[in-house]
XYZ file of C-alpha atoms in Angstrom:
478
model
C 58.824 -63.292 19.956
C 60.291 -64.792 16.933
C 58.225 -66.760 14.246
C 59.866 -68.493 11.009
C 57.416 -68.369 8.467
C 57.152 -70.716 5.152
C 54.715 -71.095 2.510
C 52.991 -68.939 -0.772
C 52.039 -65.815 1.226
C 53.405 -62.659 3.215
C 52.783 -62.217 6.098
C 51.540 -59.301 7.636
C 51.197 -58.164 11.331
C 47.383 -57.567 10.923
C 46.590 -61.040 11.191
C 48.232 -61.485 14.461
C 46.152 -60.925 17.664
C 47.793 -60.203 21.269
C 45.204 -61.329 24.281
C 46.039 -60.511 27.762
C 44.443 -62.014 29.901
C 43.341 -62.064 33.507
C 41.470 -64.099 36.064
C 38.177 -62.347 35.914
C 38.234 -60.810 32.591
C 38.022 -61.765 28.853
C 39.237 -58.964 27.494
C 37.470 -57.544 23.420
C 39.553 -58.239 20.166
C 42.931 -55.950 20.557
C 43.809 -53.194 18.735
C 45.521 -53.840 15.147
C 48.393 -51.802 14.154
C 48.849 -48.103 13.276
C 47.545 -47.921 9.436
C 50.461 -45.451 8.140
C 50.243 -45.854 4.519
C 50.009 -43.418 1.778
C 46.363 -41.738 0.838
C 45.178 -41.966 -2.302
C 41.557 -41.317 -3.571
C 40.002 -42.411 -6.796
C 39.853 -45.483 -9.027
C 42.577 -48.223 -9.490
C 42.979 -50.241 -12.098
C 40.374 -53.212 -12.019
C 37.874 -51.598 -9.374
C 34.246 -52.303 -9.624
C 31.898 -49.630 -8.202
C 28.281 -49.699 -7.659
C 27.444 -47.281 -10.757
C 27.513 -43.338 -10.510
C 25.460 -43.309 -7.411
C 27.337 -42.051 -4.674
C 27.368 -43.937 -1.576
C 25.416 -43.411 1.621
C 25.848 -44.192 4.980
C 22.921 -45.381 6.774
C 24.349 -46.620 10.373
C 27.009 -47.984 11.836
C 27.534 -50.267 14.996
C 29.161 -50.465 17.403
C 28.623 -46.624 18.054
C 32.059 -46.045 20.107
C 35.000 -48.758 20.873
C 38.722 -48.122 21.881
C 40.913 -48.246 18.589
C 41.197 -51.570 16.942
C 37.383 -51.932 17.315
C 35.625 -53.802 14.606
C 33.185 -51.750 13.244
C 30.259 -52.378 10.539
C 29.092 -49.794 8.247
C 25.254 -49.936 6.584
C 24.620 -47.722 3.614
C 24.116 -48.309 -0.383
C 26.202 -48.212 -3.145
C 29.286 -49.407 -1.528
C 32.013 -50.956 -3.585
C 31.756 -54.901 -3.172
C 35.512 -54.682 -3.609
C 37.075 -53.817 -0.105
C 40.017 -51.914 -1.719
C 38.031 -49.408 -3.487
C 36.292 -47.969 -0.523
C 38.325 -45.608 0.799
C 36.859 -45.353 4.753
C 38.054 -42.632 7.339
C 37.399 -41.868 10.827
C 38.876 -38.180 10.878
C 41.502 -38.410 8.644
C 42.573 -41.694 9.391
C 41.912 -43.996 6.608
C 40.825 -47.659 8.053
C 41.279 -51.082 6.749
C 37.736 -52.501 5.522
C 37.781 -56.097 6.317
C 34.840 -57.196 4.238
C 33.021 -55.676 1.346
C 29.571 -55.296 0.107
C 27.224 -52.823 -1.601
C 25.452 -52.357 1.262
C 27.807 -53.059 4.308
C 31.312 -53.121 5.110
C 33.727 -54.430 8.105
C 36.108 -51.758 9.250
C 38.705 -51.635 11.973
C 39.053 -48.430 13.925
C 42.737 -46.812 13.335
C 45.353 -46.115 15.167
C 45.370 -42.195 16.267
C 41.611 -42.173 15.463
C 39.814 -39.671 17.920
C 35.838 -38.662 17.980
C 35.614 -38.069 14.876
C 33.279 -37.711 11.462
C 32.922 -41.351 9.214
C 33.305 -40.803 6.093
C 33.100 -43.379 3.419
C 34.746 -42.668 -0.181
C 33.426 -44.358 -3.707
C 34.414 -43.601 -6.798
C 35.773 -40.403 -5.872
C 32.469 -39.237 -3.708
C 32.364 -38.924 -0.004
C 29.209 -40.045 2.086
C 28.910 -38.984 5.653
C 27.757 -40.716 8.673
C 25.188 -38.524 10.059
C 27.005 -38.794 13.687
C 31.077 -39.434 14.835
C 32.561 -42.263 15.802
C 33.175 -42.309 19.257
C 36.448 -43.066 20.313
C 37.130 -44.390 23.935
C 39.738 -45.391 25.807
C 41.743 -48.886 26.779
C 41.334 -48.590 29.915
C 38.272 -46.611 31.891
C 40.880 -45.959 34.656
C 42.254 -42.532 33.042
C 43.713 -40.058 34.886
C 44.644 -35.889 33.773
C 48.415 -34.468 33.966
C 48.708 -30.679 33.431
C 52.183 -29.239 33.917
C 53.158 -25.403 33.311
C 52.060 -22.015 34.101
C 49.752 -22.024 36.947
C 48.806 -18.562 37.866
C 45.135 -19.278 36.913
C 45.106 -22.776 38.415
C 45.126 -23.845 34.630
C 47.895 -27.070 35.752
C 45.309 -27.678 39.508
C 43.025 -30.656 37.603
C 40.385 -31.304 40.179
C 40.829 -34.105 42.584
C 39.252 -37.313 42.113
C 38.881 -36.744 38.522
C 39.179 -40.001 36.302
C 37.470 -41.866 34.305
C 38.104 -39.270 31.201
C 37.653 -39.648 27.372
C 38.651 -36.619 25.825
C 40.422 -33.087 27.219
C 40.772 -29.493 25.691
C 43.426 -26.949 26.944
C 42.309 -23.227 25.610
C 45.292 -22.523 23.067
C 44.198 -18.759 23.625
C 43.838 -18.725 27.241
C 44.127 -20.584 29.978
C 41.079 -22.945 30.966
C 41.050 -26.400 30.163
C 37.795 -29.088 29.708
C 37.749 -32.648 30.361
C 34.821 -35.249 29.256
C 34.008 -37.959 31.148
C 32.787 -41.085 30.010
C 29.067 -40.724 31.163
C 28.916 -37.486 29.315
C 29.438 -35.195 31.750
C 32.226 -32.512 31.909
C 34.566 -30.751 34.397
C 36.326 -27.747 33.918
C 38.741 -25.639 35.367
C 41.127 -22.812 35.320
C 40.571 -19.162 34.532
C 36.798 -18.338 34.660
C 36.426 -14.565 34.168
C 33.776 -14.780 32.143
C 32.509 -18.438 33.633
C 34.111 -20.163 30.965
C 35.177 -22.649 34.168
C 31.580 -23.065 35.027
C 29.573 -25.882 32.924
C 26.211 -25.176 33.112
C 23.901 -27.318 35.121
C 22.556 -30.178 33.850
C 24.705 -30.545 30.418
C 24.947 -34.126 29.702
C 25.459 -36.691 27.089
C 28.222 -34.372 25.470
C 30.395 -36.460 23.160
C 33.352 -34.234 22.080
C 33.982 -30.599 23.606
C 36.396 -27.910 22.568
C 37.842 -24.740 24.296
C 37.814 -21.605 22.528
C 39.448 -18.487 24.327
C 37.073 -16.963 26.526
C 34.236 -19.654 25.646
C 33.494 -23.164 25.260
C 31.788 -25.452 22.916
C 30.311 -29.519 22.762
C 28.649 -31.401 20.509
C 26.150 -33.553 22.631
C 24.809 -37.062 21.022
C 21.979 -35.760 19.111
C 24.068 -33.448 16.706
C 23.472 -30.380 18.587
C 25.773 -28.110 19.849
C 25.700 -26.323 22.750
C 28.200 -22.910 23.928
C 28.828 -20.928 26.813
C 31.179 -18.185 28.414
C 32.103 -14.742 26.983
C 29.650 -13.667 24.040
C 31.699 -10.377 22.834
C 35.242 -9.325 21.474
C 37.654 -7.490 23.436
C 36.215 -4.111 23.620
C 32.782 -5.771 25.126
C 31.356 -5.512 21.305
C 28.513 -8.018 20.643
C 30.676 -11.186 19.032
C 28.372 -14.352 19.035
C 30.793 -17.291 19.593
C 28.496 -18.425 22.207
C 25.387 -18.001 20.287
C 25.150 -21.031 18.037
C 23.236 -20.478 15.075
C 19.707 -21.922 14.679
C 19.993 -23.762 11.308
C 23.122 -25.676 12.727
C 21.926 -29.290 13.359
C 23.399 -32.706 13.168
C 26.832 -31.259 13.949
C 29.555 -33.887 13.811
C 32.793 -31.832 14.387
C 32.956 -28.830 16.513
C 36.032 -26.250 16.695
C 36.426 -23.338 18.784
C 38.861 -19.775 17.901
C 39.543 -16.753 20.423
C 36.541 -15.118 19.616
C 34.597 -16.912 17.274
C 33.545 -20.669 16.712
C 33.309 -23.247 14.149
C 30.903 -26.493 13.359
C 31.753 -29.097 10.678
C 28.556 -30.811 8.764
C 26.935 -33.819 8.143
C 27.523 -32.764 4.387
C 31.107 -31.423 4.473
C 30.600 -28.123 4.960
C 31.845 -25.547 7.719
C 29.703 -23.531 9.589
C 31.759 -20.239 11.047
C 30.427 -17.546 13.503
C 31.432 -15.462 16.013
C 33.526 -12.374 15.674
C 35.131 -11.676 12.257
C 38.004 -9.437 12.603
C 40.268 -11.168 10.440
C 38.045 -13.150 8.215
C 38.335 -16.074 10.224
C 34.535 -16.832 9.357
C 34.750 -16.136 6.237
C 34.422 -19.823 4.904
C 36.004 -20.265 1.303
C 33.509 -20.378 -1.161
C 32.632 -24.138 -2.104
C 34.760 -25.335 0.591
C 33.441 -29.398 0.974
C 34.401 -32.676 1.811
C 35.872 -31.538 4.829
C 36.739 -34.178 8.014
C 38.119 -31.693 10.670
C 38.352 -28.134 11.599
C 40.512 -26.336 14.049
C 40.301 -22.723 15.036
C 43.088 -20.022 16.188
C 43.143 -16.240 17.002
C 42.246 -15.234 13.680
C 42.541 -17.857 11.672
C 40.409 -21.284 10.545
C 42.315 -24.094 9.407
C 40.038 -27.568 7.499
C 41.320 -30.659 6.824
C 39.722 -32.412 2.953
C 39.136 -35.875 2.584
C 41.808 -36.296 0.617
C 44.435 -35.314 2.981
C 44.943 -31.719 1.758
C 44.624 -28.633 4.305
C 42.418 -25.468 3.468
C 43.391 -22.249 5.448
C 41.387 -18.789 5.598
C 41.187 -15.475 7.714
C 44.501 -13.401 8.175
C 46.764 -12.729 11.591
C 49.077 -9.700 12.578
C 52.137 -9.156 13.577
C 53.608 -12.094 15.668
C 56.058 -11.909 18.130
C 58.910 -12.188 15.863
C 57.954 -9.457 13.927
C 56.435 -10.979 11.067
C 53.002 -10.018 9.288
C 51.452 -13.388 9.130
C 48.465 -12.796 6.318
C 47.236 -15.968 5.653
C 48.420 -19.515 7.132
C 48.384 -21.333 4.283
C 49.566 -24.682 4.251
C 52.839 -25.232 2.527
C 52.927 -26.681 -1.212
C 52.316 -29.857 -1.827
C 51.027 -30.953 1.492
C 49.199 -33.857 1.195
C 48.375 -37.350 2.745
C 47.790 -35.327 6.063
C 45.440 -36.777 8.549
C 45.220 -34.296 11.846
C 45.741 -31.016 12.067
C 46.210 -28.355 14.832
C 46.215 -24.453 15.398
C 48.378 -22.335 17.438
C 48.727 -18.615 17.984
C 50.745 -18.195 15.193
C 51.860 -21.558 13.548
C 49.893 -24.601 12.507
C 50.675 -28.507 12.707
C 49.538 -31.208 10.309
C 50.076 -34.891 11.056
C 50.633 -37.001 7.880
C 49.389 -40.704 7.059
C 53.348 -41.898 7.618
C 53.194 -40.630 11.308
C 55.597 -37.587 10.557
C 54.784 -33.966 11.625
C 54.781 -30.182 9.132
C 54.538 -27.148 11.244
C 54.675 -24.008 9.550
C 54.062 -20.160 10.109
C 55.989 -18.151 13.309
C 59.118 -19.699 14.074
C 60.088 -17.111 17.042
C 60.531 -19.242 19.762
C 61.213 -22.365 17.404
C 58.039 -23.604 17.015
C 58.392 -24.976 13.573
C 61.416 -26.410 14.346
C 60.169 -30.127 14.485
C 62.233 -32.533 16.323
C 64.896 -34.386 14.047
C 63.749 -38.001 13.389
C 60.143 -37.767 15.470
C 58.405 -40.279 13.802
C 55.473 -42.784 14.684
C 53.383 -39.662 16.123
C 49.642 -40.389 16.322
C 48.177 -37.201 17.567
C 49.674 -33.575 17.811
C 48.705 -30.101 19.735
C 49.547 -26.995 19.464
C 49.162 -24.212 21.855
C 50.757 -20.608 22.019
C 54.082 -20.903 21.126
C 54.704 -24.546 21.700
C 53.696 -28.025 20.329
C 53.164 -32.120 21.709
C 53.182 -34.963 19.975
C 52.168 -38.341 21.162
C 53.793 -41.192 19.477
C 52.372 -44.731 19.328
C 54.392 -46.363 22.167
C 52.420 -43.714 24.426
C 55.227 -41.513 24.887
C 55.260 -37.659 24.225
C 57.205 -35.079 22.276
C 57.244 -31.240 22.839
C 59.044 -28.327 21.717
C 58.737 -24.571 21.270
C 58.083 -22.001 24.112
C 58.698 -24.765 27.115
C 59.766 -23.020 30.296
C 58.444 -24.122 32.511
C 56.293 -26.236 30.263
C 58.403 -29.370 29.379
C 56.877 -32.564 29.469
C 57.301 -34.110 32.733
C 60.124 -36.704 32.680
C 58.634 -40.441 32.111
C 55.390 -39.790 31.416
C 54.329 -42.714 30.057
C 50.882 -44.777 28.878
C 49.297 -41.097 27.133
C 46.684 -41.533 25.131
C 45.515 -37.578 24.359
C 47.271 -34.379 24.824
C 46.385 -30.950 24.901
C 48.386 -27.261 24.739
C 47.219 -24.207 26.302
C 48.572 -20.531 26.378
C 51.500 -21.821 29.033
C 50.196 -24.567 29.517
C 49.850 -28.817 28.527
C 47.192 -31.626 29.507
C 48.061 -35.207 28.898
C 44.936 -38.077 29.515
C 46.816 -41.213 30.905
C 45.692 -44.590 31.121
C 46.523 -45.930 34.559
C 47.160 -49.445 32.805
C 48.680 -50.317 36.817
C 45.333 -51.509 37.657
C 42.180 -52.494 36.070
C 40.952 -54.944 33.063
C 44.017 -55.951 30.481
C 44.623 -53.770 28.050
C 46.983 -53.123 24.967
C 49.730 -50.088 25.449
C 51.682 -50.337 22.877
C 51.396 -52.396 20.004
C 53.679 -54.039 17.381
C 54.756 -52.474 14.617
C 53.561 -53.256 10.887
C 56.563 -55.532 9.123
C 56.309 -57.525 6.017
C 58.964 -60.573 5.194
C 59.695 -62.579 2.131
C 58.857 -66.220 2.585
C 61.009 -68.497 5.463
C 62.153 -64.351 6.888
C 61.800 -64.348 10.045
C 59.464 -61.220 12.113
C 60.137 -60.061 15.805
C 57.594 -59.077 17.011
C 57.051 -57.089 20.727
C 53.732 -55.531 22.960
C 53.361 -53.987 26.296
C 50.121 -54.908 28.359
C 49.298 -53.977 31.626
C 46.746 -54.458 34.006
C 45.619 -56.318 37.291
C 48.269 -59.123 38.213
C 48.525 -62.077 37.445
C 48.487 -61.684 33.950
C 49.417 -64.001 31.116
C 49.747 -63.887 27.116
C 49.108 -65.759 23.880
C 49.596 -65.161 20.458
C 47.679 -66.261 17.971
C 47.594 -66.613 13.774
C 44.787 -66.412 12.414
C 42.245 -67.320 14.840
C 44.747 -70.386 16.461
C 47.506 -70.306 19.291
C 50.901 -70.481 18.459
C 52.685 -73.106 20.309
C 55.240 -71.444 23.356
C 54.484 -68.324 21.969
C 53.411 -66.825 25.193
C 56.260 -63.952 25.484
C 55.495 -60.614 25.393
């Protein structure tokens, strides 16, 4: 669609709205655009804050929507000025709509996953006391696994759909799925029952697969573990053994033989086995919005974009003593991160991905020009990334575990030891729903802005744009 534009203002893509639309549905308010921009924390120039009180959040509602959700946060000491609260689910940093010292009107981000909400004020970081749950477009999801399969790691169980999240063991070669009643199937290799969820777990809200273990955060902050409980000579370890005092959990990571929890107040939690010093949390170590576990390593992402590494690894496969994955300097703006066997991944704000650490089967050898990514994995030796038009990107170890040709409509992935999940929204069938949306554009006064979607769902269907609130007349093109 074109659109010639005249008048005192620029325009921005955020004040369009896409609705598809079918005979027996009204479908919710779309999804805006991916929020790419650059992080910054910290006063500007003519902010007003509430005073030296930091901010705290006291609620938020809806509890879970599919991105583009509008979303109000309670609390106090909120800036009444929208720009100066600086509001994150995960690491992505939202638009607030509206502004005041006790509430604001957010819009869930593009890439956003079940994640921690943080609010920022005046350079201090308030945390909802649960995530945001994430969900997806379309309730008709389906799992893809492709690769090795000589522990029925790639077999995902028939009949399984209607899935909002999925976890591929990076160490090993199991792999979780969560459904949307908060239930959980897994499969894969199960010598120490790792493939078995226990009877009766419910109302689980994110899960993650360590390498002989698993862990979820269920919807009343605790966490709950099972599988292997030792290290590899049969050694009491305690990964499965979550400690008392941990409560109100709202992140949840999982290593080889150890585990990790994330805080209500910032802080990790590590425990498990502690060969490397991979639970050795760095002293003072706050402010953190995710976590993501390895062999023998522990990699936290800060509020302000930066990447905190600790523990030490071994000798990789190239031949290189790996002691400490530290991020590379002057990372910043980063806002997802990921942990393989010997390499890490960090996803920055401009949708652009840094991989550093062992390069032996070319790992850190990112694609030239991938850009527009909005979620990454790693797994053994080899990383995805899923870009915003629902298509995916891999490269590293790969044989036999390319991406299968055409794979379209992803909206998670996951990487295993040989193995790679992708969650797909069947968009064939089902309510309307937004697959890929327009990109951000800005144009001087009388420019004129193309602008394109994708929608899918049951046919007939039919479109409408719309500025500000009002159709556009014979704009009806996709």
């Amino acid at each position: 669609m074109k659109l010639r534009l005249s008048g005192t203002l620029v325009l921005f893509i955020s004040l369009f709205m896409f609705v598809a639309k079918s005979p027996a549905f009204e479908p919710p308010s779309p999804a805006p655009l991916p929020n790419f921009d650059k992080r910054t924390d910290g006063l500007q120039a003519g902010d007003i804050v509430s005073g030296n009180q930091p901010a705290v959040i006291t609620g938020f509602s809806p509890a879970s929507g599919i991105i583009g959700t509008f979303v109000t946060i309670s609390g106090t000491n909120f800036s009444p000025v929208a720009s100066s609260n600086f509001v994150r689910f995960g690491g992505f940093r939202s638009t607030v709509l509206a502004a005041g010292s006790n509430s604001l009107t957010v819009v869930v981000p593009a890439g956003a996953t079940r994640s921690p909400l943080t609010v920022t004020v005046n350079g201090m970081t308030a945390y909802a006391n649960v995530p945001f749950l994430v969900t997806c477009p379309n309730a008709a999801t389906k799992v893809v696994a492709w690769g090795f399969n000589d522990e029925d790691q790639t077999n995902v169980p028939s009949g399984l759909t209607n899935v909002v999240a999925i976890a591929a063991a990076a160490c090993n070669d199991h792999n979780l799925a969560l459904k949307t009643d908060g239930t959980m199937v897994a499969w894969g290799y199960n010598n120490h029952g790792q493939a078995t969820v226990p009877a009766g777990l419910s109302n689980v809200v994110i899960i993650a697969a360590g390498g002989y273990h698993n862990l979820v955060l269920k919807n009343d902050g605790t966490v709950a573990a099972w599988g292997y409980n030792s290290d590899w000579n049969g050694a009491y370890g305690g990964q499965a053994t979550v400690p008392a005092g941990l409560s109100n959990a709202v992140a949840i990571g999982a290593g080889w033989y150890y585990s990790l929890g994330l805080k209500p107040d910032g802080t990790v939690l590590a425990w498990g086995v502690n060969s490397n010093g991979q639970t050795n949390v760095p002293a003072g170590l706050s402010n953190v919005v995710a976590i993501a576990g390895a062999p023998c390593y522990s990699l936290a992402l800060k509020v302000d974009g930066t990447v905190v590494a600790w523990g030490t690894n071994y000798n990789t496969p190239g031949g290189i003593p790996v002691q400490l994955m530290d991020a590379p300097p002057g990372l910043s703006n980063v806002v997802a991160i990921a942990a393989g066997y010997f390499h890490c991944l960090a996803l920055k704000a401009d949708g652009t991905v840094v991989v550093w650490g062992e390069n032996y089967y070319g790992q850190t050898n990112v694609p030239a020009g991938l850009t527009n990514v909005v979620a990454i994995a790693a797994g053994s030796y080899n990383n995805l990334a899923l870009k915003a038009d629902g298509k995916m990107v891999g490269w590293g170890f790969f044989i036999p575990d390319l991406p299968p040709s055409g794979l379209t409509n992803v909206v998670a992935v996951g990487a295993g030891y040989y193995h790679s999940l992708a969650l797909v929204s069947d968009s064939s069938f089902g309510a309307p729903s937004i697959i890929s949306q327009p990109t951000n554009q800005t144009v001087i006064v009388g420019g004129t802005a193309t602008f394109n979607v994708t929608a899918g769902g049951t046919p007939p269907l039919s479109c409408q744009w719309n500025f500000n609130g009002t159709n556009i007349n014979g704009a009806t093109n996709t």
